[in-house]
């Protein structure tokens, strides 16, 4: 595809020289109304961190209330990391 081609090389966490380090980002928001309505649970979010420390492809496992899933993914998408490294 020439000079404009984009390539990515995914690396599992156990093969990194230096793990990512969170430099900014807040926990998910939790509305008082949701708490009053008994909405509670844990959410597992999967995502990748690119070479600039930006979160990419954030998605949540559908094992909790939709409100919690949405708030967790919205929060994670705003996180910024010191990028991980592999082989320098």
mmCIF file with all atom_site columns, C-alpha atoms in Angstrom:
data_model
loop_
_atom_site.group_PDB
_atom_site.id
_atom_site.type_symbol
_atom_site.label_atom_id
_atom_site.label_alt_id
_atom_site.label_comp_id
_atom_site.label_asym_id
_atom_site.label_entity_id
_atom_site.label_seq_id
_atom_site.pdbx_PDB_ins_code
_atom_site.Cartn_x
_atom_site.Cartn_y
_atom_site.Cartn_z
_atom_site.occupancy
_atom_site.B_iso_or_equiv
_atom_site.pdbx_formal_charge
_atom_site.auth_seq_id
_atom_site.auth_comp_id
_atom_site.auth_asym_id
_atom_site.auth_atom_id
_atom_site.pdbx_PDB_model_num
ATOM 1  C CA . UNK A 1 1  ? 0.000   0.000   0.000  1.00 0.00 ? 1  UNK A CA 1
ATOM 2  C CA . UNK A 1 2  ? 2.994   2.306   -0.254 1.00 0.00 ? 2  UNK A CA 1
ATOM 3  C CA . UNK A 1 3  ? 4.233   4.935   2.183  1.00 0.00 ? 3  UNK A CA 1
ATOM 4  C CA . UNK A 1 4  ? 0.803   5.487   3.737  1.00 0.00 ? 4  UNK A CA 1
ATOM 5  C CA . UNK A 1 5  ? 0.363   1.877   4.886  1.00 0.00 ? 5  UNK A CA 1
ATOM 6  C CA . UNK A 1 6  ? -0.285  1.398   8.584  1.00 0.00 ? 6  UNK A CA 1
ATOM 7  C CA . UNK A 1 7  ? 1.078   -1.606  10.394 1.00 0.00 ? 7  UNK A CA 1
ATOM 8  C CA . UNK A 1 8  ? 0.643   -2.667  13.970 1.00 0.00 ? 8  UNK A CA 1
ATOM 9  C CA . UNK A 1 9  ? 2.444   -5.265  16.001 1.00 0.00 ? 9  UNK A CA 1
ATOM 10 C CA . UNK A 1 10 ? 0.530   -6.459  19.017 1.00 0.00 ? 10 UNK A CA 1
ATOM 11 C CA . UNK A 1 11 ? 2.597   -7.696  21.908 1.00 0.00 ? 11 UNK A CA 1
ATOM 12 C CA . UNK A 1 12 ? 1.324   -9.630  24.912 1.00 0.00 ? 12 UNK A CA 1
ATOM 13 C CA . UNK A 1 13 ? 1.995   -8.008  28.276 1.00 0.00 ? 13 UNK A CA 1
ATOM 14 C CA . UNK A 1 14 ? 4.336   -10.796 29.396 1.00 0.00 ? 14 UNK A CA 1
ATOM 15 C CA . UNK A 1 15 ? 6.732   -10.012 26.514 1.00 0.00 ? 15 UNK A CA 1
ATOM 16 C CA . UNK A 1 16 ? 7.220   -6.305  27.273 1.00 0.00 ? 16 UNK A CA 1
ATOM 17 C CA . UNK A 1 17 ? 10.500  -4.784  28.464 1.00 0.00 ? 17 UNK A CA 1
ATOM 18 C CA . UNK A 1 18 ? 8.612   -2.107  30.354 1.00 0.00 ? 18 UNK A CA 1
ATOM 19 C CA . UNK A 1 19 ? 4.907   -2.315  31.228 1.00 0.00 ? 19 UNK A CA 1
ATOM 20 C CA . UNK A 1 20 ? 2.607   0.640   30.530 1.00 0.00 ? 20 UNK A CA 1
ATOM 21 C CA . UNK A 1 21 ? 2.230   3.232   33.268 1.00 0.00 ? 21 UNK A CA 1
ATOM 22 C CA . UNK A 1 22 ? -0.996  5.205   33.712 1.00 0.00 ? 22 UNK A CA 1
ATOM 23 C CA . UNK A 1 23 ? -0.192  8.936   33.650 1.00 0.00 ? 23 UNK A CA 1
ATOM 24 C CA . UNK A 1 24 ? -3.713  10.359  33.579 1.00 0.00 ? 24 UNK A CA 1
ATOM 25 C CA . UNK A 1 25 ? -7.297  9.227   33.724 1.00 0.00 ? 25 UNK A CA 1
ATOM 26 C CA . UNK A 1 26 ? -10.208 9.063   36.084 1.00 0.00 ? 26 UNK A CA 1
ATOM 27 C CA . UNK A 1 27 ? -12.278 6.192   37.409 1.00 0.00 ? 27 UNK A CA 1
ATOM 28 C CA . UNK A 1 28 ? -15.654 5.627   35.742 1.00 0.00 ? 28 UNK A CA 1
ATOM 29 C CA . UNK A 1 29 ? -18.492 7.939   36.783 1.00 0.00 ? 29 UNK A CA 1
ATOM 30 C CA . UNK A 1 30 ? -21.227 6.432   38.894 1.00 0.00 ? 30 UNK A CA 1
ATOM 31 C CA . UNK A 1 31 ? -24.518 8.283   38.978 1.00 0.00 ? 31 UNK A CA 1
ATOM 32 C CA . UNK A 1 32 ? -26.331 8.543   42.300 1.00 0.00 ? 32 UNK A CA 1
ATOM 33 C CA . UNK A 1 33 ? -29.521 7.416   40.593 1.00 0.00 ? 33 UNK A CA 1
ATOM 34 C CA . UNK A 1 34 ? -27.829 4.195   39.496 1.00 0.00 ? 34 UNK A CA 1
ATOM 35 C CA . UNK A 1 35 ? -26.707 3.563   43.052 1.00 0.00 ? 35 UNK A CA 1
ATOM 36 C CA . UNK A 1 36 ? -30.220 4.187   44.385 1.00 0.00 ? 36 UNK A CA 1
ATOM 37 C CA . UNK A 1 37 ? -31.604 1.771   41.788 1.00 0.00 ? 37 UNK A CA 1
ATOM 38 C CA . UNK A 1 38 ? -29.209 -0.953  42.955 1.00 0.00 ? 38 UNK A CA 1
ATOM 39 C CA . UNK A 1 39 ? -27.017 -0.915  39.859 1.00 0.00 ? 39 UNK A CA 1
ATOM 40 C CA . UNK A 1 40 ? -23.714 -2.416  40.984 1.00 0.00 ? 40 UNK A CA 1
ATOM 41 C CA . UNK A 1 41 ? -21.084 -4.804  39.754 1.00 0.00 ? 41 UNK A CA 1
ATOM 42 C CA . UNK A 1 42 ? -17.650 -5.206  38.244 1.00 0.00 ? 42 UNK A CA 1
ATOM 43 C CA . UNK A 1 43 ? -16.701 -4.556  34.648 1.00 0.00 ? 43 UNK A CA 1
ATOM 44 C CA . UNK A 1 44 ? -13.756 -6.068  32.789 1.00 0.00 ? 44 UNK A CA 1
ATOM 45 C CA . UNK A 1 45 ? -12.525 -3.781  30.004 1.00 0.00 ? 45 UNK A CA 1
ATOM 46 C CA . UNK A 1 46 ? -10.131 -4.986  27.305 1.00 0.00 ? 46 UNK A CA 1
ATOM 47 C CA . UNK A 1 47 ? -8.041  -2.474  25.367 1.00 0.00 ? 47 UNK A CA 1
ATOM 48 C CA . UNK A 1 48 ? -4.762  -1.893  23.579 1.00 0.00 ? 48 UNK A CA 1
ATOM 49 C CA . UNK A 1 49 ? -2.265  0.888   24.200 1.00 0.00 ? 49 UNK A CA 1
ATOM 50 C CA . UNK A 1 50 ? -0.649  2.359   21.100 1.00 0.00 ? 50 UNK A CA 1
ATOM 51 C CA . UNK A 1 51 ? 2.886   3.699   20.717 1.00 0.00 ? 51 UNK A CA 1
ATOM 52 C CA . UNK A 1 52 ? 1.739   7.143   21.893 1.00 0.00 ? 52 UNK A CA 1
ATOM 53 C CA . UNK A 1 53 ? 0.124   5.837   25.090 1.00 0.00 ? 53 UNK A CA 1
ATOM 54 C CA . UNK A 1 54 ? -3.422  6.248   23.755 1.00 0.00 ? 54 UNK A CA 1
ATOM 55 C CA . UNK A 1 55 ? -6.110  3.662   24.464 1.00 0.00 ? 55 UNK A CA 1
ATOM 56 C CA . UNK A 1 56 ? -7.426  1.869   21.384 1.00 0.00 ? 56 UNK A CA 1
ATOM 57 C CA . UNK A 1 57 ? -10.232 -0.638  20.843 1.00 0.00 ? 57 UNK A CA 1
ATOM 58 C CA . UNK A 1 58 ? -11.720 -0.421  24.342 1.00 0.00 ? 58 UNK A CA 1
ATOM 59 C CA . UNK A 1 59 ? -14.556 -2.869  24.897 1.00 0.00 ? 59 UNK A CA 1
ATOM 60 C CA . UNK A 1 60 ? -16.203 -4.421  27.937 1.00 0.00 ? 60 UNK A CA 1
ATOM 61 C CA . UNK A 1 61 ? -17.257 -7.979  28.563 1.00 0.00 ? 61 UNK A CA 1
ATOM 62 C CA . UNK A 1 62 ? -21.072 -8.012  28.651 1.00 0.00 ? 62 UNK A CA 1
ATOM 63 C CA . UNK A 1 63 ? -21.312 -9.449  32.159 1.00 0.00 ? 63 UNK A CA 1
ATOM 64 C CA . UNK A 1 64 ? -22.750 -6.457  33.987 1.00 0.00 ? 64 UNK A CA 1
ATOM 65 C CA . UNK A 1 65 ? -25.438 -3.794  33.765 1.00 0.00 ? 65 UNK A CA 1
ATOM 66 C CA . UNK A 1 66 ? -25.323 -1.834  30.457 1.00 0.00 ? 66 UNK A CA 1
ATOM 67 C CA . UNK A 1 67 ? -24.924 1.469   32.353 1.00 0.00 ? 67 UNK A CA 1
ATOM 68 C CA . UNK A 1 68 ? -21.780 0.185   34.088 1.00 0.00 ? 68 UNK A CA 1
ATOM 69 C CA . UNK A 1 69 ? -20.370 -1.144  30.814 1.00 0.00 ? 69 UNK A CA 1
ATOM 70 C CA . UNK A 1 70 ? -20.869 2.203   29.101 1.00 0.00 ? 70 UNK A CA 1
ATOM 71 C CA . UNK A 1 71 ? -19.341 4.241   31.929 1.00 0.00 ? 71 UNK A CA 1
ATOM 72 C CA . UNK A 1 72 ? -16.321 1.947   32.224 1.00 0.00 ? 72 UNK A CA 1
ATOM 73 C CA . UNK A 1 73 ? -15.523 2.073   28.499 1.00 0.00 ? 73 UNK A CA 1
ATOM 74 C CA . UNK A 1 74 ? -16.026 5.850   28.385 1.00 0.00 ? 74 UNK A CA 1
ATOM 75 C CA . UNK A 1 75 ? -13.573 6.294   31.266 1.00 0.00 ? 75 UNK A CA 1
ATOM 76 C CA . UNK A 1 76 ? -10.915 3.952   29.857 1.00 0.00 ? 76 UNK A CA 1
ATOM 77 C CA . UNK A 1 77 ? -10.998 5.690   26.468 1.00 0.00 ? 77 UNK A CA 1
ATOM 78 C CA . UNK A 1 78 ? -9.827  8.884   28.232 1.00 0.00 ? 78 UNK A CA 1
ATOM 79 C CA . UNK A 1 79 ? -6.862  7.259   29.972 1.00 0.00 ? 79 UNK A CA 1
ATOM 80 C CA . UNK A 1 80 ? -3.321  8.148   28.889 1.00 0.00 ? 80 UNK A CA 1
ATOM 81 C CA . UNK A 1 81 ? -0.318  5.915   29.459 1.00 0.00 ? 81 UNK A CA 1
ATOM 82 C CA . UNK A 1 82 ? 3.424   6.140   29.289 1.00 0.00 ? 82 UNK A CA 1
ATOM 83 C CA . UNK A 1 83 ? 3.755   3.664   26.421 1.00 0.00 ? 83 UNK A CA 1
ATOM 84 C CA . UNK A 1 84 ? 5.096   0.188   27.040 1.00 0.00 ? 84 UNK A CA 1
ATOM 85 C CA . UNK A 1 85 ? 8.255   -0.894  25.268 1.00 0.00 ? 85 UNK A CA 1
ATOM 86 C CA . UNK A 1 86 ? 9.518   -4.105  23.760 1.00 0.00 ? 86 UNK A CA 1
ATOM 87 C CA . UNK A 1 87 ? 13.134  -4.525  22.659 1.00 0.00 ? 87 UNK A CA 1
ATOM 88 C CA . UNK A 1 88 ? 13.824  -0.880  23.369 1.00 0.00 ? 88 UNK A CA 1
#
